[in-house]
Amino acid sequence: NAGVTQTPKFRVLKTGQSMTLLCAQDMNHEYMYWYRQDPGMGLRLIHYSVGEGTTAKGEVPDGYNVSRLKKQNFLLGLESAAPSQTSVYFCASSLQGVNAKNIQYFGAGTRLSVL
Amino acid sequence: GQNIDQPTEMTATEGAIVQINCTYQTSGFNGLFWYQQHAGEAPTFLSYNVLDGLEEKGRFSSFLSRSKGYSYLLLKELQMKDSASYLCAVRPMNSGGYQKVTFGTGTKLQVIP
């Protein structure tokens, strides 16, 4: 069982460069999320999606864009990377439904450094 | 919104019991999660409490008091592999749509021999 797979695992960018982080899940989950985790800040929600073709802003969306063209994939884009975007990025997915516990399953993370 | 508070760090001895507290203030509440995160790894689900009381799952138990906005995670018979960060997360009540979960900053537990 692959669960949630993120690529790449590590990346170093120069300021102003762009990149896309890929997230794939094989659990047929409706909901998918992108978080960033910084020391002392905890997990902060960047964007999320409640289904194929839909996305919404989270707590810290500025400087990021997302797309959910297929149910199993959720892409996070950085258009013009800044040093403030140096972080560990986690993708997660969960089942939908008001009565669902909404337990989130996380990928292994992408460690991004912007110089 | 939600405000979640948990201690930054704790140290406990192998074989002992440790209690990690979490307090929260929220405009609506629908449940509280505990996740474990080993250094350099992804968070993994431990427990979910909706109703008041204690839920036991092996060496780990989680307690919730909705009226006090308080939860704790109890780890018994500590093992070295329990050294990790423990994240408290709150799921709010809302009238419709997706209920965004808010995570605390986590408690880093170090288990020493």
Coordinates of C-alpha atoms in Angstrom, one line a residue:
Chain A
N1 CA 0.0 0.0 0.0
A2 CA 1.6 3.2 -1.2
G3 CA -0.8 5.6 0.6
V4 CA 0.3 9.2 0.0
T5 CA 3.4 9.7 -2.2
Q6 CA 5.2 13.0 -2.5
T7 CA 7.8 14.0 -5.1
P8 CA 10.5 15.2 -4.9
K9 CA 11.8 14.5 -1.4
F10 CA 14.3 17.3 -1.4
R11 CA 14.8 20.4 -3.6
V12 CA 17.0 23.4 -3.5
L13 CA 15.8 26.5 -5.5
K14 CA 17.2 29.9 -6.2
T15 CA 15.1 32.9 -5.4
G16 CA 12.7 33.6 -8.3
Q17 CA 12.7 30.0 -9.7
S18 CA 9.5 28.0 -10.0
M19 CA 8.7 24.5 -9.2
T20 CA 5.8 22.0 -8.7
L21 CA 5.4 19.6 -5.9
L22 CA 3.5 16.4 -6.7
C23 CA 1.2 14.5 -4.4
A24 CA -0.5 11.2 -5.3
Q25 CA -2.8 9.1 -3.2
D26 CA -4.2 5.6 -3.9
M27 CA -6.8 5.5 -1.2
N28 CA -9.6 7.0 -3.3
H29 CA -9.9 9.9 -0.8
E30 CA -12.0 12.9 -1.7
Y31 CA -10.1 15.5 0.4
M32 CA -6.5 16.5 -0.1
Y33 CA -4.3 19.1 1.6
W34 CA -1.0 20.9 1.4
Y35 CA 0.7 22.0 4.6
R36 CA 3.9 23.6 5.4
Q37 CA 5.7 22.9 8.7
D38 CA 8.2 25.4 10.2
P39 CA 10.0 25.2 13.5
G40 CA 7.8 26.5 16.3
M41 CA 4.9 27.1 13.9
G42 CA 3.3 23.7 13.6
L43 CA 1.5 22.5 10.5
R44 CA -0.2 25.3 8.6
L45 CA -2.7 24.7 5.8
I46 CA -1.7 26.2 2.5
H47 CA -4.5 25.0 0.1
Y48 CA -7.0 22.1 0.2
S49 CA -9.3 20.4 -2.2
V50 CA -12.7 18.7 -1.4
G51 CA -12.9 16.9 -4.7
E52 CA -11.6 16.7 -8.3
G53 CA -11.6 20.1 -10.0
T54 CA -12.0 22.1 -6.8
T55 CA -9.5 23.9 -4.7
A56 CA -9.7 26.4 -1.8
K57 CA -7.3 28.6 0.2
G58 CA -6.1 27.6 3.6
E59 CA -4.3 29.7 6.2
V60 CA -1.2 30.7 4.3
P61 CA -2.0 30.6 0.5
D62 CA 0.0 33.6 -0.7
G63 CA 2.8 32.6 -3.2
Y64 CA 1.3 29.2 -3.9
N65 CA -1.1 27.8 -6.5
V66 CA -2.7 24.3 -6.6
S67 CA -4.5 22.1 -9.1
R68 CA -6.6 19.0 -8.7
L69 CA -7.2 17.8 -12.2
K70 CA -7.5 14.1 -11.2
K71 CA -8.9 12.8 -7.9
Q72 CA -5.7 11.0 -7.0
N73 CA -3.3 13.9 -7.6
F74 CA -2.9 17.3 -5.9
L75 CA -0.2 19.6 -7.3
L76 CA 1.4 22.6 -5.4
G77 CA 3.1 25.2 -7.4
L78 CA 5.5 27.9 -6.4
E79 CA 5.6 30.6 -9.2
S80 CA 8.5 32.6 -7.9
A81 CA 10.2 31.1 -5.0
A82 CA 11.3 33.2 -2.0
P83 CA 13.5 32.4 0.9
S84 CA 10.5 32.6 3.2
Q85 CA 9.1 29.5 1.4
T86 CA 12.0 27.4 2.8
S87 CA 10.1 24.8 4.7
V88 CA 9.0 21.2 4.9
Y89 CA 5.9 20.6 2.8
F90 CA 3.4 17.8 3.6
C91 CA 0.6 16.5 1.5
A92 CA -2.3 14.7 3.1
S93 CA -5.6 13.1 2.2
S94 CA -8.7 12.0 4.0
L95 CA -12.2 10.6 3.5
Q96 CA -15.1 13.0 2.9
G97 CA -18.3 13.2 4.8
V98 CA -19.8 15.1 7.8
N99 CA -19.7 11.9 9.9
A100 CA -16.3 10.8 8.7
K101 CA -13.5 11.3 11.3
N102 CA -11.5 13.1 8.7
I103 CA -8.3 11.3 9.8
Q104 CA -5.6 12.6 7.6
Y105 CA -2.9 10.4 6.0
F106 CA 0.3 12.2 5.3
G107 CA 3.0 11.9 2.7
A108 CA 6.7 11.7 3.7
G109 CA 7.3 15.4 3.0
T110 CA 9.3 17.5 0.7
R111 CA 12.2 19.5 2.1
L112 CA 12.6 22.7 0.2
S113 CA 15.3 25.3 0.5
V114 CA 15.2 28.6 -1.3
L115 CA 18.5 30.4 -1.5
Chain B
G1 CA -10.9 30.5 14.9
Q2 CA -9.0 28.1 17.1
N3 CA -6.2 28.6 19.6
I4 CA -4.3 25.4 20.7
D5 CA -1.7 25.3 23.4
Q6 CA 0.6 22.4 24.3
P7 CA 4.0 22.3 26.0
T8 CA 7.0 22.6 23.7
E9 CA 9.1 19.9 25.2
M10 CA 9.0 17.1 27.7
T11 CA 11.4 14.5 29.0
A12 CA 10.5 11.2 30.5
T13 CA 12.2 8.0 31.5
E14 CA 11.9 4.7 29.7
G15 CA 9.3 2.5 31.4
A16 CA 7.5 5.4 33.0
I17 CA 4.2 7.1 32.3
V18 CA 3.9 10.6 30.7
Q19 CA 0.9 12.9 30.2
I20 CA 1.0 15.4 27.4
N21 CA -1.6 18.1 27.8
C22 CA -3.5 20.2 25.2
T23 CA -5.8 23.1 25.8
Y24 CA -7.9 24.7 23.1
Q25 CA -10.2 27.6 22.6
T26 CA -12.5 27.4 19.6
S27 CA -15.6 29.0 18.3
G28 CA -17.0 25.5 17.6
F29 CA -15.8 22.0 18.4
N30 CA -16.4 18.7 16.7
G31 CA -13.5 16.6 17.8
L32 CA -9.8 16.4 18.8
F33 CA -7.0 14.4 17.2
W34 CA -3.6 13.3 18.4
Y35 CA -0.9 12.6 15.9
Q36 CA 2.7 11.3 16.4
Q37 CA 5.5 12.6 14.3
H38 CA 9.0 11.2 14.5
A39 CA 11.9 13.5 13.5
G40 CA 12.1 13.9 9.8
E41 CA 9.0 11.8 9.2
A42 CA 5.3 12.4 8.5
P43 CA 2.6 12.7 11.2
T44 CA 0.7 9.6 11.8
F45 CA -2.8 9.3 13.4
L46 CA -3.0 8.1 17.0
S47 CA -6.5 9.0 18.3
Y48 CA -9.7 10.9 17.8
N49 CA -12.0 12.0 20.7
V50 CA -15.4 13.4 20.2
L51 CA -17.1 12.7 23.5
D52 CA -15.9 13.4 27.0
G53 CA -13.9 10.7 28.6
L54 CA -10.9 8.4 28.2
E55 CA -10.2 6.3 25.1
E56 CA -7.6 3.6 25.5
K57 CA -5.6 2.0 22.7
G58 CA -2.8 -0.2 23.9
R59 CA -0.1 1.8 25.7
F60 CA -1.7 5.1 24.5
S61 CA -4.8 6.7 26.0
S62 CA -6.5 10.0 25.1
F63 CA -8.8 12.0 27.3
L64 CA -11.2 14.8 26.4
S65 CA -13.1 17.4 28.5
R66 CA -15.2 19.5 26.1
S67 CA -16.5 21.8 28.8
K68 CA -12.9 22.6 29.9
G69 CA -11.4 22.7 26.4
Y70 CA -8.8 20.2 27.6
S71 CA -7.3 17.0 26.4
Y72 CA -4.3 14.8 27.3
L73 CA -2.4 12.0 25.7
L74 CA -1.2 9.4 28.2
L75 CA 1.7 7.1 27.2
K76 CA 2.4 4.2 29.5
E77 CA 5.4 1.9 29.7
L78 CA 7.5 4.3 27.7
Q79 CA 9.9 3.0 25.1
M80 CA 12.8 4.7 23.4
K81 CA 10.8 4.6 20.1
D82 CA 8.2 6.9 21.7
S83 CA 10.6 9.8 21.4
A84 CA 8.7 12.0 18.9
S85 CA 6.6 15.1 18.6
Y86 CA 3.0 14.7 19.5
L87 CA 0.6 17.0 17.7
C88 CA -2.8 18.0 19.1
A89 CA -5.4 19.1 16.4
V90 CA -8.9 20.4 16.7
R91 CA -11.7 19.8 14.2
P92 CA -14.3 22.6 14.4
M93 CA -18.0 22.5 14.1
N94 CA -19.5 24.3 11.1
S95 CA -22.7 24.6 9.3
G96 CA -21.6 23.0 6.1
G97 CA -18.7 22.4 3.8
Y98 CA -15.3 21.2 4.8
Q99 CA -14.2 21.4 8.5
K100 CA -10.6 22.7 8.5
V101 CA -8.5 21.0 11.2
T102 CA -6.1 23.2 13.1
F103 CA -2.9 21.8 14.5
G104 CA -1.0 22.8 17.6
T105 CA 2.7 23.4 17.4
G106 CA 3.4 20.0 19.0
T107 CA 5.1 18.6 22.1
K108 CA 8.6 17.1 21.6
L109 CA 9.0 14.2 23.9
Q110 CA 12.4 12.8 24.7
V111 CA 12.5 9.4 26.3
I112 CA 15.8 8.8 28.2
P113 CA 17.2 5.5 29.5

